[in-house]
Coordinates of C-alpha atoms and ligand atoms in Angstrom, one line a residue:
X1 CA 0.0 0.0 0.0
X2 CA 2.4 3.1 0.7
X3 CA 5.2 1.2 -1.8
X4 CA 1.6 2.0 -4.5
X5 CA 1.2 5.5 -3.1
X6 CA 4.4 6.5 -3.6
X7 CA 5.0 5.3 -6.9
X8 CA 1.7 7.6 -8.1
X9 CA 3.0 10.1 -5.5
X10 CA 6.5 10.1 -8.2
X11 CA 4.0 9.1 -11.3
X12 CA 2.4 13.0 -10.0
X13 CA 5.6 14.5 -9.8
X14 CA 7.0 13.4 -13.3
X15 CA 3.9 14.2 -15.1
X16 CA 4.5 17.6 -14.2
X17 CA 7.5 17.6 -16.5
X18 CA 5.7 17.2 -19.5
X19 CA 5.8 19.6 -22.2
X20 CA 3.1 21.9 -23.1
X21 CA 2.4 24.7 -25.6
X22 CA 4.2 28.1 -24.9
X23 CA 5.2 29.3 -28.2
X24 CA 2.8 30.3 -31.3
X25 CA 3.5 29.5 -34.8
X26 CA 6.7 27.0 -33.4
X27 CA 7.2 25.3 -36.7
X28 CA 6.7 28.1 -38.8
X29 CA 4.1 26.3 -40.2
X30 CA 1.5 29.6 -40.0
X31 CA 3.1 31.1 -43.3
X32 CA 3.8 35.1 -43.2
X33 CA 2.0 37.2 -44.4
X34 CA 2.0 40.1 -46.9
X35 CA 4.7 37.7 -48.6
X36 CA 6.2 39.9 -51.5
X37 CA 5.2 38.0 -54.7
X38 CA 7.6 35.4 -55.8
X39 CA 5.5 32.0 -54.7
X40 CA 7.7 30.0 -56.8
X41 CA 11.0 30.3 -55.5
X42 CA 11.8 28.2 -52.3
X43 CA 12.4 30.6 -50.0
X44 CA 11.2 34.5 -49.7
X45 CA 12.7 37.2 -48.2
X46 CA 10.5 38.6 -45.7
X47 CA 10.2 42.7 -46.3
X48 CA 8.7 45.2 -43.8
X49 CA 5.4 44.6 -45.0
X50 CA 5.4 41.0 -44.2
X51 CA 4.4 39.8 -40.8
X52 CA 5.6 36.3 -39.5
X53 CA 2.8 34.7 -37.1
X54 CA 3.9 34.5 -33.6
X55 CA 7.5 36.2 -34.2
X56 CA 9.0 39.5 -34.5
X57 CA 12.1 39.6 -36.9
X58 CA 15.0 42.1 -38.2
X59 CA 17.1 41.8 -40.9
X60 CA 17.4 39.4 -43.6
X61 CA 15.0 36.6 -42.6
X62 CA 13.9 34.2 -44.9
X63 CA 10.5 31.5 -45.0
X64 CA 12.1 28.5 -46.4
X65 CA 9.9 25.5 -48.1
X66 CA 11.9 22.4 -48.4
X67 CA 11.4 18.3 -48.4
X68 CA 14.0 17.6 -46.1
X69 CA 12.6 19.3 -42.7
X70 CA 11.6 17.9 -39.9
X71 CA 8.0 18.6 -40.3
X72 CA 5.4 19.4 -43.4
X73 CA 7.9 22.1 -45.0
X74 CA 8.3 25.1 -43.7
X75 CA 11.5 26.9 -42.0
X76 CA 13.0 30.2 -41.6
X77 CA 16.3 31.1 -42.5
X78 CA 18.3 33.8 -40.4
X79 CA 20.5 35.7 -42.9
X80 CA 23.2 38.1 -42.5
X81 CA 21.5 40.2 -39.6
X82 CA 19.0 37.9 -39.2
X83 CA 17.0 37.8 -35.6
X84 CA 13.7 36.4 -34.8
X85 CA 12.0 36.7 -31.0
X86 CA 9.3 35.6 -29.1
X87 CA 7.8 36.3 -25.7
X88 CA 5.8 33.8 -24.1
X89 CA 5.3 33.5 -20.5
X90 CA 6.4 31.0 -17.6
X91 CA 3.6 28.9 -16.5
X92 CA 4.2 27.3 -12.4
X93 CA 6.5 28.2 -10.1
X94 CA 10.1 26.7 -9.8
X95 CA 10.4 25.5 -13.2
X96 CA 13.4 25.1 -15.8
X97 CA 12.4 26.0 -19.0
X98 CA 14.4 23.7 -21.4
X99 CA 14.2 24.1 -25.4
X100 CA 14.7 21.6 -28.1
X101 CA 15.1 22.9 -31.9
X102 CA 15.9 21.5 -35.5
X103 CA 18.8 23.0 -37.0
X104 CA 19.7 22.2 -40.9
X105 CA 22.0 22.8 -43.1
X106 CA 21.7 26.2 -44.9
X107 CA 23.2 25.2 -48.4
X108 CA 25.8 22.9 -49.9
X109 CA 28.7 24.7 -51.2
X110 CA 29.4 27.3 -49.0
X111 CA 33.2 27.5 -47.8
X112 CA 31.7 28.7 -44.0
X113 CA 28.5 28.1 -41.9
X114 CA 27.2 31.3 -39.6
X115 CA 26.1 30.2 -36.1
X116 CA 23.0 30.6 -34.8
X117 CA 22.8 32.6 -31.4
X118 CA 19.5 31.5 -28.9
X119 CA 19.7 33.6 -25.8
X120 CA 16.9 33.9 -23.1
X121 CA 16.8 37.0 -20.9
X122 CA 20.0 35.4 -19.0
X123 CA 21.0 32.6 -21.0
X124 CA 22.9 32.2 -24.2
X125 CA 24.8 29.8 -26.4
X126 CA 26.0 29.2 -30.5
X127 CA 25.0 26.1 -32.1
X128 CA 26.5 25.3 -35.9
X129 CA 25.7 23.0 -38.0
X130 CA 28.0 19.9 -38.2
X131 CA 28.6 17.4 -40.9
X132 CA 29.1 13.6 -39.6
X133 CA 26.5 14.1 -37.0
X134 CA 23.2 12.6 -38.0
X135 CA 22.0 10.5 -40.7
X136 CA 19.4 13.4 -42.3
X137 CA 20.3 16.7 -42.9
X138 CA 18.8 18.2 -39.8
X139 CA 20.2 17.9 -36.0
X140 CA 18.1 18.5 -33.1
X141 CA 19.6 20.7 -30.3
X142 CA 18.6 21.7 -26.7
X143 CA 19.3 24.8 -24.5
X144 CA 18.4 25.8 -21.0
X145 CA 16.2 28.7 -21.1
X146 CA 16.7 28.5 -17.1
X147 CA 14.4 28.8 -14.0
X148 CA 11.8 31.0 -14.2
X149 CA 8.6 32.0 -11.6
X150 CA 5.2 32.1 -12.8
X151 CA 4.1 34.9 -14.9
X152 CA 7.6 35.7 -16.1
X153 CA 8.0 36.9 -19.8
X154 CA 10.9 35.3 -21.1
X155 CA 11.8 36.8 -24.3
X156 CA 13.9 34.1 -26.7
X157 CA 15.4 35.1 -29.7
X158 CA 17.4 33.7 -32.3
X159 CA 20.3 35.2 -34.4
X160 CA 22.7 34.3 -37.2
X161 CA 26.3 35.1 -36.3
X162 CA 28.5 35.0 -39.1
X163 CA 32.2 34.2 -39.0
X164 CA 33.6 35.2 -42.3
X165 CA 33.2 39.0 -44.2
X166 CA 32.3 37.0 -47.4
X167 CA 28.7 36.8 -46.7
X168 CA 27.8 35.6 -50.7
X169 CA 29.5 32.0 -49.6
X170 CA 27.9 32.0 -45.9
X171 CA 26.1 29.0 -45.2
X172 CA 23.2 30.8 -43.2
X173 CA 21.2 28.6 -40.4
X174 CA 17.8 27.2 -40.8
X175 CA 15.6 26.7 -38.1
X176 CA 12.2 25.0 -37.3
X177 CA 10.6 22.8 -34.6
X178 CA 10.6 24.8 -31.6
X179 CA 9.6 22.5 -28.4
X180 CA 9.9 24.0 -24.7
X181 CA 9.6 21.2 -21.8
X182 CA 9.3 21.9 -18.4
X183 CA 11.1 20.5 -15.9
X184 CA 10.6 20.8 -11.9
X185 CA 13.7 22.6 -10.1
X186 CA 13.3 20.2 -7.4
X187 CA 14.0 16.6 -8.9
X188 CA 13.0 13.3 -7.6
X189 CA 15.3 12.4 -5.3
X190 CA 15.9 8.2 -5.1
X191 CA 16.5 6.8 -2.2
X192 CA 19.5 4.5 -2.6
X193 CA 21.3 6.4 -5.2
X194 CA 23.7 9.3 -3.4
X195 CA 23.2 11.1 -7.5
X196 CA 20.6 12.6 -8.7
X197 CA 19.4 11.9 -12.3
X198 CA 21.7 9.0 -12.7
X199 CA 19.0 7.8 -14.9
X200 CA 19.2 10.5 -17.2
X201 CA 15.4 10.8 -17.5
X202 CA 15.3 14.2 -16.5
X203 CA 16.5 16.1 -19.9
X204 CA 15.6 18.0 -23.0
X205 CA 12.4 17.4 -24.8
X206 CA 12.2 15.1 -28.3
X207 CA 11.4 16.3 -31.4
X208 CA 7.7 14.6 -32.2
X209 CA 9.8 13.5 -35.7
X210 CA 12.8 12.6 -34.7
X211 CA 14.8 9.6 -34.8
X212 CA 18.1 11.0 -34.0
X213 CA 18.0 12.2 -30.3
X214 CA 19.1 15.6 -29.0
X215 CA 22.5 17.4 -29.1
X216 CA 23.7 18.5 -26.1
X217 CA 26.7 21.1 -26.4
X218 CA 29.8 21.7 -23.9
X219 CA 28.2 23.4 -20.8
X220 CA 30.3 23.7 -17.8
X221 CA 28.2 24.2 -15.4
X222 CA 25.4 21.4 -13.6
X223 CA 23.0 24.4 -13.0
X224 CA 22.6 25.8 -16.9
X225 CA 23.0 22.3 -18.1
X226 CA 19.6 21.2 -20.4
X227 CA 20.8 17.5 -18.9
X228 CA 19.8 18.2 -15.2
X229 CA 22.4 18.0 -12.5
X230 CA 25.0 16.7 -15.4
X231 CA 27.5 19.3 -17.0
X232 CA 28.8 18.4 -20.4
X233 CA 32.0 18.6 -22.0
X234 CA 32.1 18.1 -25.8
X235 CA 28.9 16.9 -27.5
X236 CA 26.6 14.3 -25.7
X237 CA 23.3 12.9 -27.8
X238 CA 20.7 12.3 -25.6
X239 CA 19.2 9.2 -26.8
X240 CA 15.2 7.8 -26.3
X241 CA 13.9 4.2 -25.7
X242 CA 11.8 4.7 -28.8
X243 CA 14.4 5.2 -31.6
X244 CA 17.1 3.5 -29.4
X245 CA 18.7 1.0 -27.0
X246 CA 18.5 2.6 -23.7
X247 CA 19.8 0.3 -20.9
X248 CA 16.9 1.5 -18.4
X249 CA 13.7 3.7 -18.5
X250 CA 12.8 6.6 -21.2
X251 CA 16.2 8.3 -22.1
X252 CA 20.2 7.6 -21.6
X253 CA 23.4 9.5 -23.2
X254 CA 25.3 8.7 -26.0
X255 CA 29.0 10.1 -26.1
X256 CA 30.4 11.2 -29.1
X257 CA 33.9 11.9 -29.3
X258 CA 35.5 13.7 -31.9
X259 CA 38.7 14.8 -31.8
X260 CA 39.0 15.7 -28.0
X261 CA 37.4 13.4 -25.3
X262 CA 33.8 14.1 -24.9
X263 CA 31.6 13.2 -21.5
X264 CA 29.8 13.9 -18.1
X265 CA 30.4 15.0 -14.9
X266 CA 28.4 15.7 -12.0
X267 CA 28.4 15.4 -8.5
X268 CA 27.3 13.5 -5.3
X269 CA 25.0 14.6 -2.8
X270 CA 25.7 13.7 1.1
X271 CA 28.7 11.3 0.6
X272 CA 31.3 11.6 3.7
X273 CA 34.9 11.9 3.9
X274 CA 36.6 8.8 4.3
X275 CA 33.9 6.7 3.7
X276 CA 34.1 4.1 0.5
X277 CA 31.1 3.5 -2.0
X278 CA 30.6 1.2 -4.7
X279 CA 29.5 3.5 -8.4
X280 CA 27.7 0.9 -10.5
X281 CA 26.6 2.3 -13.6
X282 CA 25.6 0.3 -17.6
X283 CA 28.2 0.7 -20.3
X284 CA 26.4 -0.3 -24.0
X285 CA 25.6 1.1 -27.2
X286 CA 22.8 2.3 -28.7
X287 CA 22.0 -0.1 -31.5
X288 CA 22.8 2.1 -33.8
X289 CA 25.3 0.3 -35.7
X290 CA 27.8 1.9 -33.9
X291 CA 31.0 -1.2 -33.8
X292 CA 34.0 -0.5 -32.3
X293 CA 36.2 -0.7 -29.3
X294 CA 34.7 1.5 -26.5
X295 CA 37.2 3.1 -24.0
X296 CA 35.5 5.4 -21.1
X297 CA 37.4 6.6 -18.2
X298 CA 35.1 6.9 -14.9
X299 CA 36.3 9.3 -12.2
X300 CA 34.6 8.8 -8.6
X301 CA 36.4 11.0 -6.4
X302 CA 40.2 10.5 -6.2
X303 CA 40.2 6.7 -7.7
X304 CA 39.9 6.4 -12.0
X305 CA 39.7 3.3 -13.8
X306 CA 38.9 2.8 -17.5
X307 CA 36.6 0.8 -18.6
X308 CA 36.3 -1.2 -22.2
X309 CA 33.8 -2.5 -24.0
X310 CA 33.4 -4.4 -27.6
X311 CA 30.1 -3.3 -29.5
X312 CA 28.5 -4.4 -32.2
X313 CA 26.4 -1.9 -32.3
X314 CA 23.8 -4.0 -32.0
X315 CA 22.2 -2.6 -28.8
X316 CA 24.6 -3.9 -26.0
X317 CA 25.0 -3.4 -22.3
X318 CA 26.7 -4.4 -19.7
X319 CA 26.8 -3.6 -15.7
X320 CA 29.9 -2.0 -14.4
X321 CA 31.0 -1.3 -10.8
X322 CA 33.9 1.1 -8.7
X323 CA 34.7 1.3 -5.3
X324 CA 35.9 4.7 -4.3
X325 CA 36.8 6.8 -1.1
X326 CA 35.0 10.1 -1.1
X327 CA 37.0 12.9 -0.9
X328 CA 34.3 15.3 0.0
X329 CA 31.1 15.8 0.5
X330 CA 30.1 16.4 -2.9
X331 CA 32.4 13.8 -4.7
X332 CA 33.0 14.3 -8.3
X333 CA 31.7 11.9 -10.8
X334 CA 32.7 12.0 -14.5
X335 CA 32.6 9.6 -17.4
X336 CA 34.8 10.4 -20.6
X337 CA 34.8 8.5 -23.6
X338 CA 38.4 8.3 -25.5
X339 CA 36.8 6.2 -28.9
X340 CA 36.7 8.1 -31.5
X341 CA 33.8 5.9 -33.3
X342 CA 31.8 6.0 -36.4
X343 CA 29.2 4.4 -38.4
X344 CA 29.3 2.9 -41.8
X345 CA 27.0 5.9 -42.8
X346 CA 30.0 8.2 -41.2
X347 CA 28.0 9.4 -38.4
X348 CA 29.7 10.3 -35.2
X349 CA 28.6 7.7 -32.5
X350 CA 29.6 5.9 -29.2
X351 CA 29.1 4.5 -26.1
X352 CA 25.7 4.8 -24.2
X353 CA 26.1 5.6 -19.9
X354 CA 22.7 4.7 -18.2
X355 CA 22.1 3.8 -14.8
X356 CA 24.6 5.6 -12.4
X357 CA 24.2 4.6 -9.0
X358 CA 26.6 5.5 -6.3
X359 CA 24.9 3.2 -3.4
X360 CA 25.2 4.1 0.4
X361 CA 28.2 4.0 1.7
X362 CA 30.3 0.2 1.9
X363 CA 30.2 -1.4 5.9
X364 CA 26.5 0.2 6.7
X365 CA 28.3 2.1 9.3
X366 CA 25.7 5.1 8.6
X367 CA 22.3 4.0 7.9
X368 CA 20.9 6.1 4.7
X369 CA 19.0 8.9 5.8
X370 CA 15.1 8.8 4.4
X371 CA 15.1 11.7 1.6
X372 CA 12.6 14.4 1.6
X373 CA 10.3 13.0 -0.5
X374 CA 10.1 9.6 0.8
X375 CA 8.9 12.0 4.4
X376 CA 6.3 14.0 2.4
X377 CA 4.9 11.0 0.9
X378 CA 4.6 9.3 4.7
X379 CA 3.3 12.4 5.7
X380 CA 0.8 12.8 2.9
X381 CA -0.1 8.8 3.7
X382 CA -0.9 9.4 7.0
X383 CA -3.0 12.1 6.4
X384 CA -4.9 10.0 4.0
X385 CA -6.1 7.3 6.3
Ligands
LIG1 C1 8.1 28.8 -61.8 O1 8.2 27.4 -61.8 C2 7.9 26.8 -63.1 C3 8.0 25.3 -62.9 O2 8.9 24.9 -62.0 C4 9.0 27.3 -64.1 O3 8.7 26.8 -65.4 C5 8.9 28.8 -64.2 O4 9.9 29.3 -65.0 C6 9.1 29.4 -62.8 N1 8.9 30.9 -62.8 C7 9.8 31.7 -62.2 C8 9.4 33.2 -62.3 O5 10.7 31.3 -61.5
LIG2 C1 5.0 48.0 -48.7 O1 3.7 48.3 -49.0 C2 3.5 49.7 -49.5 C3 2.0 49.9 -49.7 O2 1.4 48.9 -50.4 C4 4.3 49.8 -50.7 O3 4.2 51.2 -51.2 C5 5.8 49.5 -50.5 O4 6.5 49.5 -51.7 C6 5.9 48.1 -49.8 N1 7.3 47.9 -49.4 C7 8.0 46.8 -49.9 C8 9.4 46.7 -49.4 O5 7.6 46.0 -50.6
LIG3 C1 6.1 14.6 -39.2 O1 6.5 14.4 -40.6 C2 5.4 14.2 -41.4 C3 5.9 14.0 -42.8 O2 7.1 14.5 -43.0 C4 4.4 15.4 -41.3 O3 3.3 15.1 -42.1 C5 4.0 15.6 -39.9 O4 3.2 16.7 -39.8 C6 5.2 15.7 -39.0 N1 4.8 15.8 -37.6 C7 5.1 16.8 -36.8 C8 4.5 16.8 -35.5 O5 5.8 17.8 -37.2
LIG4 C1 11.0 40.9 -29.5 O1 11.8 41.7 -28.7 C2 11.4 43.1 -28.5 C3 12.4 43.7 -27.6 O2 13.7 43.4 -27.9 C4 10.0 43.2 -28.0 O3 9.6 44.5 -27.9 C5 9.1 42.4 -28.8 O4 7.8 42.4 -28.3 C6 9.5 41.0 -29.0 N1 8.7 40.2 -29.9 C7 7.8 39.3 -29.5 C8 7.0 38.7 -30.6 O5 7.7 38.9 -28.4
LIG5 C1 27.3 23.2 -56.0 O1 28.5 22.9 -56.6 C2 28.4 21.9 -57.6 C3 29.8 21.5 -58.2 O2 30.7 22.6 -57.9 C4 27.5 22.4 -58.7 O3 27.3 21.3 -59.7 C5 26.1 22.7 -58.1 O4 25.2 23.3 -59.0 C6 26.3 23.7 -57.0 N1 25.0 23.9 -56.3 C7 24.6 25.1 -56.0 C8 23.2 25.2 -55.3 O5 25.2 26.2 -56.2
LIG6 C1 31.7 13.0 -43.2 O1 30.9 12.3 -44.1 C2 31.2 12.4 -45.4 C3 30.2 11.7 -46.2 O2 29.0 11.6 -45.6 C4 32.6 11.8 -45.7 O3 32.9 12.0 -47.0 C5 33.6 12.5 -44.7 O4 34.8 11.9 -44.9 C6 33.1 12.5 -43.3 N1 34.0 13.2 -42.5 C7 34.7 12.7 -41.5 C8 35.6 13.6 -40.7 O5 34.7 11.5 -41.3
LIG7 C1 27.2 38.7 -53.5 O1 26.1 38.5 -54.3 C2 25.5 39.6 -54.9 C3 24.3 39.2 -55.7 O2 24.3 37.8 -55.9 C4 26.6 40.4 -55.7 O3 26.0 41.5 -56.3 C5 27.7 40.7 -54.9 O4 28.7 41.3 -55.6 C6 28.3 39.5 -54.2 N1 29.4 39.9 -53.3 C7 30.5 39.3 -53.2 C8 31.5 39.8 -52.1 O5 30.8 38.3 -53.9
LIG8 C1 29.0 -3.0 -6.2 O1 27.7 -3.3 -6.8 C2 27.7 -4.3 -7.8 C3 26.4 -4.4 -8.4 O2 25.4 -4.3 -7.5 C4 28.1 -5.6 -7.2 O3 28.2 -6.6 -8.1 C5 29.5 -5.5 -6.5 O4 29.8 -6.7 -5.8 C6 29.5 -4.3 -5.5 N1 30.8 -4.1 -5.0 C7 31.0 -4.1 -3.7 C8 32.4 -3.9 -3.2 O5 30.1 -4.2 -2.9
LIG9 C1 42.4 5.7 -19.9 O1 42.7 5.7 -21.2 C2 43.1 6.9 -21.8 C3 43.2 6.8 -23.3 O2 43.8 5.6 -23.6 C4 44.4 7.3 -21.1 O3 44.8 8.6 -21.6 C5 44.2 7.4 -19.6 O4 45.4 7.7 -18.9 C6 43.6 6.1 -19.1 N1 43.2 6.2 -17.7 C7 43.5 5.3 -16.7 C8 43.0 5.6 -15.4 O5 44.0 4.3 -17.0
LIG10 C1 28.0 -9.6 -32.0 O1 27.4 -10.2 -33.1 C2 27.5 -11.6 -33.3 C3 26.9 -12.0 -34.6 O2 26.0 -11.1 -35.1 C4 26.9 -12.3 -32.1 O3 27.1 -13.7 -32.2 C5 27.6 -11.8 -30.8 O4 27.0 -12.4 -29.7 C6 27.5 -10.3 -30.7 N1 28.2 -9.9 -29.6 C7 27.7 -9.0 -28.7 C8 28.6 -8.6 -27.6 O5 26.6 -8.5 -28.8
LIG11 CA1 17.7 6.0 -18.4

């Protein structure tokens, strides 16, 4: 009976992460209007007369129609100048506003790609476009929008930054699929795991189309990170259970290294000085024909070890465990893949981390300590009878 209440008591709380609608016109599929006329070419400059649904925009923005989007056709394309914005407003307290979006390629022979700025009111990052990173020519990417109160405007815009003065042979980014997911500040806490989201289920939203997981870029720090609690260095995908082998529940990571080491890091909560725990976490691979010899070197305080692993790519995994000494309260945890690997199809792939665990501690000497939640829902049990 309370083991049933508190799995709907948890079932409540992760519900409450679902997405919902915030933005208008997200997929540009509401088509400007006042377009000047030129209906046959595949993509219009927008003029001062035209308005885009939804969206305010300055200089050299295009509505792009094209087969190979994510969705039924439409896109914009930020050119030299180009900035679109929208307000929409925080709905609930305490929540992280996390955005997923399709990038794609803006052209094929151009000798440089512009980046593509999002910022929110204090939150910004550049996202390019990279070849060798997805098996279609779009990539999905996330970014934390950050924590926001109820009834906060949060204006996000989006801007092309070009990198070269010779704007005829820019490649200039293309954008559609705009998805904002909500997820609690507060995250379900496990009892019997000292980390929180070791699961990884607690991360950017999916693309309804996609079949290629989300990017997520270097970010430094646990807080700004669209992967809660987990800082990034190089490029992670974050991979789902429906378009791929993920050891346990909804969602995992996917390293990809490229030329430098990519990989996690986060850190423990309430481990003691001195005191030895056993990490256990899954090493696989996604089963997406990603072969190769996997090398990932796991950090757990003070103590290192690497760990191998042969895939076939063929949706693998295998349980893997450390014993380590804490060397403070908050230990730090990291996993860095060293394979460079890649599919037949030349896509950058690599191993899949699921499951971290960092147990309480080895000899029982202190008995864990019930978490917060685990008192609330005893609380909220006991006030139902
Ligand atoms: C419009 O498209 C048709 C068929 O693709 C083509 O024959 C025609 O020349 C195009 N007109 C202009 C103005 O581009
Ligand atoms: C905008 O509309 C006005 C009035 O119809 C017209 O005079 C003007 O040329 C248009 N501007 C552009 C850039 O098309
Ligand atoms: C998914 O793609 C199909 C065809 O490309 C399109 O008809 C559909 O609207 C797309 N779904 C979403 C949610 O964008
Ligand atoms: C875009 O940003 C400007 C301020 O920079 C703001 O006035 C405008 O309302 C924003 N547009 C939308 C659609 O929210
Ligand atoms: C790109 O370059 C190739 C070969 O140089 C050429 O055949 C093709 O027409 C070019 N495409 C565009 C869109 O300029
Ligand atoms: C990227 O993929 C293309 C073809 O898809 C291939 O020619 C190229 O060598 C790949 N680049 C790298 C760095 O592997
Ligand atoms: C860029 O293209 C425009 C029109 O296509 C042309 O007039 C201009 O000279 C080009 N600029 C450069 C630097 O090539
Ligand atoms: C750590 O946990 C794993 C998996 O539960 C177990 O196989 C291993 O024996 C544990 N190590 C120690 C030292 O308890
Ligand atoms: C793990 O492997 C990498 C790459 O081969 C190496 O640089 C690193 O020193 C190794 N770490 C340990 C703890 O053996
Ligand atoms: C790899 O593939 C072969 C043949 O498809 C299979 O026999 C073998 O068990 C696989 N190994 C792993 C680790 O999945
Ligand atoms: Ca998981």
């Amino acid at each position: 009976m309370a083991m049933w209440f508190l799995r709907i008591f948890m079932l409540l709380l992760v519900s409450s992460c679902v997405s919902s609608d915030f933005l208008e016109n997200p997929d540009f599929e509401s088509p400007p209007l006042n377009l000047p006329k030129n209906l046959n070419a595949s993509s219009v400059s927008l003029d001062q007369n035209s308005t885009l649904p939804g969206w305010t925009f300055q200089g050299t923005v295009l509505y792009v129609t094209s087969l190979e989007l994510p969705d039924t056709g439409h896109a914009v394309q930020l050119g030299e100048d180009g900035k679109i914005n929208q307000t929409f407003i925080a709905k609930g307290d305490d929540l992280n506003y996390i955005l997923t979006f399709a990038l794609i390629r803006g052209g094929q022979n151009c000798s440089s790609s512009a980046g593509l700025s999002v910022s929110g009111p204090d939150s910004n990052a550049v996202f390019s476009y990279r070849d060798n990173i997805s098996k279609v020519s779009w990539q999905s990417y996330s970014h934390n929008l950050g924590r926001w109160g109820n009834g906060e405007p949060i204006n996000l815009v989006l801007e092309s930054q070009a990198i070269d003065s010779d704007t005829n042979s820019t490649c200039w980014p293309i954008i559609d699929t705009l998805l904002i997911k909500t997820i609690g500040v507060t995250l379900v806490q496990e009892s019997g795991n000292l980390l929180t989201n070791g699961g990884f289920e607690s991360g950017p939203g999916f693309l309804p189309n996609s079949t290629e997981g989300v990017l997520i870029e270097e970010v430094p720090s646990l807080i700004q990170s669209a992967l809660r609690q987990w800082s990034v260095i190089g490029t992670v995908r974050y991979i789902d259970s429906e378009h791929f082998h993920v050891p346990e529940g909804k969602a995992a990571i996917e390293i990809l290294a490229d030329k430098a080491p990519s990989g996690i890091q986060t850190a423990t909560r309430d481990t003691s000085e001195g005191s030895r725990y056993n990490l256990t976490f899954t090493l696989g691979d996604a089963n997406d024909a990603c072969r190769g010899h996997f090398v990932v070197g796991v950090q757990a305080g003070s103590t290192a070890q690497n760990f191998t692993l042969e895939s076939n790519g063929t949706g693998s995994g295998e349980k893997f465990g450390l014993v380590f000494e804490a060397d403070k309260a908050a230990a730090q945890i990291s996993f860095t893949s060293y394979s460079v690997t890649m599919t037949k199809e030349d896509v950058l792939c690599g191993p899949v981390i699921d499951e971290v665990i960092v147990h309480p501690p080895l000899g029982g000497a202190t008995s864990v300590k019930p978490t917060w939640l685990l008192l609330i829902c005893v609380f909220l049990y006991v006030a139902v009878l």
